[in-house]
């Protein structure tokens, strides 16, 4: 819930309970949930600040839960970032996280944005794409977890064939505000971009 936090239902959606225990933000902008194959849940809290200033109550955040959203623990964001946008988790390695972030307003293209990789469940991060600093989302190809896609604001969409280590721009896509790449599960080379 944007401005409320995380809701959980245990009866197929008939009733809902707010589950924010451990989330520090007041009226958190709960933006995205992701679940690892080991059951760990992650929630991305969107940044509140318009200018992207860092180190205050407007910062975005990541939290994890190992008990079905009953309790949340903070996950360290990559240094210099405060706007997590998208999170994908390797289906074969629950410690391998792919994070997209939105840049803060600074310089020509902003700072603190791009794609980051963690191989230790978010304890540490390394930047793997900085050519585009405004990335909305990241998707793992369901037919091959070595292949990832990402899209963002800078009229670009991206593909990695080596588990997010290197990225190449998808030729021909030059539309603003690409939001998410959806691989076609039946046609390996076909993708849709919202």
Coordinates of C-alpha atoms in Angstrom, one line a residue:
X1 CA 0.0 0.0 0.0
X2 CA 1.5 3.3 -1.1
X3 CA 1.6 5.4 2.1
X4 CA 0.6 2.5 4.3
X5 CA 3.1 -0.3 4.0
X6 CA 2.7 -4.0 3.6
X7 CA -0.6 -5.9 3.9
X8 CA -0.9 -9.6 4.3
X9 CA -3.8 -12.0 3.7
X10 CA -3.9 -15.5 5.0
X11 CA -7.4 -16.3 3.6
X12 CA -7.1 -15.8 -0.1
X13 CA -7.6 -12.0 0.0
X14 CA -10.8 -11.9 2.0
X15 CA -9.2 -10.0 4.9
X16 CA -5.9 -8.1 5.2
X17 CA -3.6 -7.1 8.1
X18 CA -1.0 -4.4 8.1
X19 CA 2.5 -5.9 8.6
X20 CA 5.0 -3.1 9.2
X21 CA 6.9 -4.4 12.2
X22 CA 10.5 -3.2 11.8
X23 CA 9.8 -0.8 8.9
X24 CA 11.1 2.6 10.2
X25 CA 9.4 4.9 7.7
X26 CA 6.2 6.8 8.7
X27 CA 3.5 6.1 6.1
X28 CA 5.9 4.0 4.0
X29 CA 5.7 4.1 0.2
X30 CA 5.7 0.3 -0.2
X31 CA 6.6 0.0 -3.9
X32 CA 7.4 -3.6 -4.7
X33 CA 7.5 -7.0 -3.1
X34 CA 9.8 -9.8 -4.2
X35 CA 10.2 -13.4 -2.9
X36 CA 13.2 -15.6 -3.0
X37 CA 13.0 -19.3 -3.5
X38 CA 14.1 -19.8 0.1
X39 CA 11.0 -17.9 1.3
X40 CA 12.7 -14.6 2.2
X41 CA 10.5 -11.6 1.3
X42 CA 11.8 -8.2 0.3
X43 CA 9.9 -5.0 0.2
X44 CA 11.2 -1.8 -1.6
X45 CA 10.2 1.5 0.0
X46 CA 10.1 4.3 -2.6
X47 CA 12.0 7.5 -2.0
X48 CA 9.8 10.5 -0.9
X49 CA 12.1 13.4 -1.7
X50 CA 11.6 15.2 -5.0
X51 CA 15.2 16.4 -5.2
X52 CA 16.7 13.1 -4.2
X53 CA 18.6 14.5 -1.2
X54 CA 20.0 11.6 0.8
X55 CA 20.3 10.8 4.5
X56 CA 16.9 12.0 5.7
X57 CA 13.4 10.8 6.3
X58 CA 12.7 11.0 2.5
X59 CA 15.1 8.1 1.8
X60 CA 13.8 4.9 0.2
X61 CA 14.8 1.6 1.7
X62 CA 14.8 -2.2 1.4
X63 CA 13.7 -4.6 4.1
X64 CA 13.7 -8.4 4.3
X65 CA 11.5 -10.8 6.2
X66 CA 12.2 -14.5 6.9
X67 CA 8.9 -15.1 8.7
X68 CA 6.2 -14.2 6.1
X69 CA 6.2 -10.4 6.7
X70 CA 5.7 -10.6 10.5
X71 CA 9.0 -8.9 11.1
X72 CA 11.2 -6.8 8.8
X73 CA 14.9 -6.2 8.9
X74 CA 16.7 -3.4 7.0
X75 CA 18.9 -4.4 4.0
X76 CA 21.7 -2.0 3.2
X77 CA 21.3 0.0 0.0
X78 CA 24.2 0.5 -2.3
X79 CA 26.4 3.4 -1.2
X80 CA 25.0 6.7 -2.5
X81 CA 21.6 5.4 -3.4
X82 CA 18.2 6.1 -1.8
X83 CA 15.7 5.2 -4.5
X84 CA 15.2 1.4 -5.0
X85 CA 12.9 0.7 -7.9
X86 CA 13.1 -2.9 -8.9
X87 CA 14.4 -6.1 -7.4
X88 CA 14.9 -9.6 -9.0
X89 CA 16.2 -12.6 -7.2
X90 CA 18.0 -15.4 -8.9
X91 CA 15.7 -18.5 -8.8
X92 CA 18.8 -20.8 -8.3
X93 CA 20.6 -18.7 -5.7
X94 CA 18.6 -16.8 -3.1
X95 CA 21.6 -14.7 -2.2
X96 CA 22.0 -13.3 -5.7
X97 CA 19.9 -10.0 -5.9
X98 CA 19.6 -7.6 -8.8
X99 CA 18.5 -4.1 -7.8
X100 CA 17.5 -1.2 -10.0
X101 CA 17.7 2.4 -8.6
X102 CA 16.7 5.9 -9.6
X103 CA 19.4 8.6 -9.7
X104 CA 19.4 11.6 -7.4
X105 CA 19.4 15.0 -9.1
X106 CA 23.1 15.9 -9.6
X107 CA 25.2 16.6 -12.6
X108 CA 24.2 15.9 -16.1
X109 CA 22.7 12.4 -15.7
X110 CA 22.3 12.2 -11.9
X111 CA 24.1 10.1 -9.4
X112 CA 23.3 6.9 -7.4
X113 CA 21.2 5.2 -10.1
X114 CA 21.6 2.2 -12.3
X115 CA 21.8 -1.6 -11.7
X116 CA 23.5 -3.2 -8.8
X117 CA 24.3 -6.8 -8.0
X118 CA 24.6 -8.5 -4.6
X119 CA 25.9 -12.0 -4.1
X120 CA 25.3 -12.1 -0.3
X121 CA 21.6 -11.3 0.1
X122 CA 22.1 -7.5 0.1
X123 CA 25.0 -7.2 2.6
X124 CA 27.2 -5.7 -0.1
X125 CA 26.6 -4.4 -3.6
X126 CA 28.5 -3.7 -6.8
X127 CA 27.3 -1.5 -9.7
X128 CA 27.0 -3.4 -12.9
X129 CA 25.3 -0.8 -15.1
X130 CA 25.8 3.0 -14.9
X131 CA 25.2 4.0 -18.5
X132 CA 21.6 4.5 -17.6
X133 CA 21.0 6.1 -14.2
X134 CA 17.2 6.0 -14.2
X135 CA 16.2 2.3 -14.2
X136 CA 12.6 1.3 -13.4
X137 CA 12.7 -2.5 -13.3
X138 CA 14.6 -5.7 -13.9
X139 CA 13.3 -9.0 -15.1
X140 CA 14.9 -12.5 -15.1
X141 CA 14.0 -14.6 -18.2
X142 CA 11.9 -17.4 -16.9
X143 CA 13.4 -19.9 -19.4
X144 CA 17.0 -19.0 -18.7
X145 CA 18.0 -17.3 -15.4
X146 CA 21.4 -16.3 -16.9
X147 CA 19.4 -13.7 -19.0
X148 CA 18.1 -10.5 -17.5
X149 CA 16.4 -7.4 -18.9
X150 CA 16.0 -3.9 -17.6
X151 CA 14.3 -0.7 -18.8
X152 CA 14.3 2.9 -17.7
X153 CA 13.7 6.5 -18.5
X154 CA 16.7 7.2 -20.8
X155 CA 15.0 5.8 -23.9
X156 CA 16.8 2.5 -23.4
X157 CA 16.2 -1.1 -22.6
X158 CA 19.0 -3.5 -21.6
X159 CA 19.9 -7.2 -21.7
X160 CA 22.5 -9.3 -19.9
X161 CA 23.4 -12.8 -20.8
X162 CA 25.8 -13.4 -18.0
X163 CA 23.7 -13.1 -14.8
X164 CA 23.9 -9.3 -14.7
X165 CA 27.6 -8.9 -14.9
X166 CA 27.7 -7.1 -18.3
X167 CA 24.9 -5.3 -20.2
X168 CA 24.1 -4.4 -23.8
X169 CA 21.5 -2.0 -25.0
X170 CA 18.6 -3.5 -27.0
X171 CA 18.8 -2.0 -30.5
X172 CA 15.8 -0.2 -31.9
X173 CA 14.2 0.6 -28.6
X174 CA 14.3 4.4 -28.1
X175 CA 11.1 5.3 -26.3
X176 CA 11.0 7.4 -23.1
X177 CA 9.7 5.9 -19.9
X178 CA 10.1 2.2 -20.7
X179 CA 8.9 0.5 -17.5
X180 CA 9.4 -3.2 -17.6
X181 CA 10.6 -5.9 -20.0
X182 CA 8.5 -9.0 -20.2
X183 CA 10.1 -12.0 -21.9
X184 CA 7.7 -14.2 -23.9
X185 CA 7.8 -17.7 -22.2
X186 CA 7.1 -19.5 -25.5
X187 CA 9.4 -17.5 -27.8
X188 CA 12.9 -17.1 -26.4
X189 CA 13.9 -14.1 -28.5
X190 CA 10.6 -12.2 -28.1
X191 CA 10.1 -9.5 -25.4
X192 CA 7.5 -7.0 -24.6
X193 CA 8.2 -3.6 -23.0
X194 CA 5.6 -1.7 -21.1

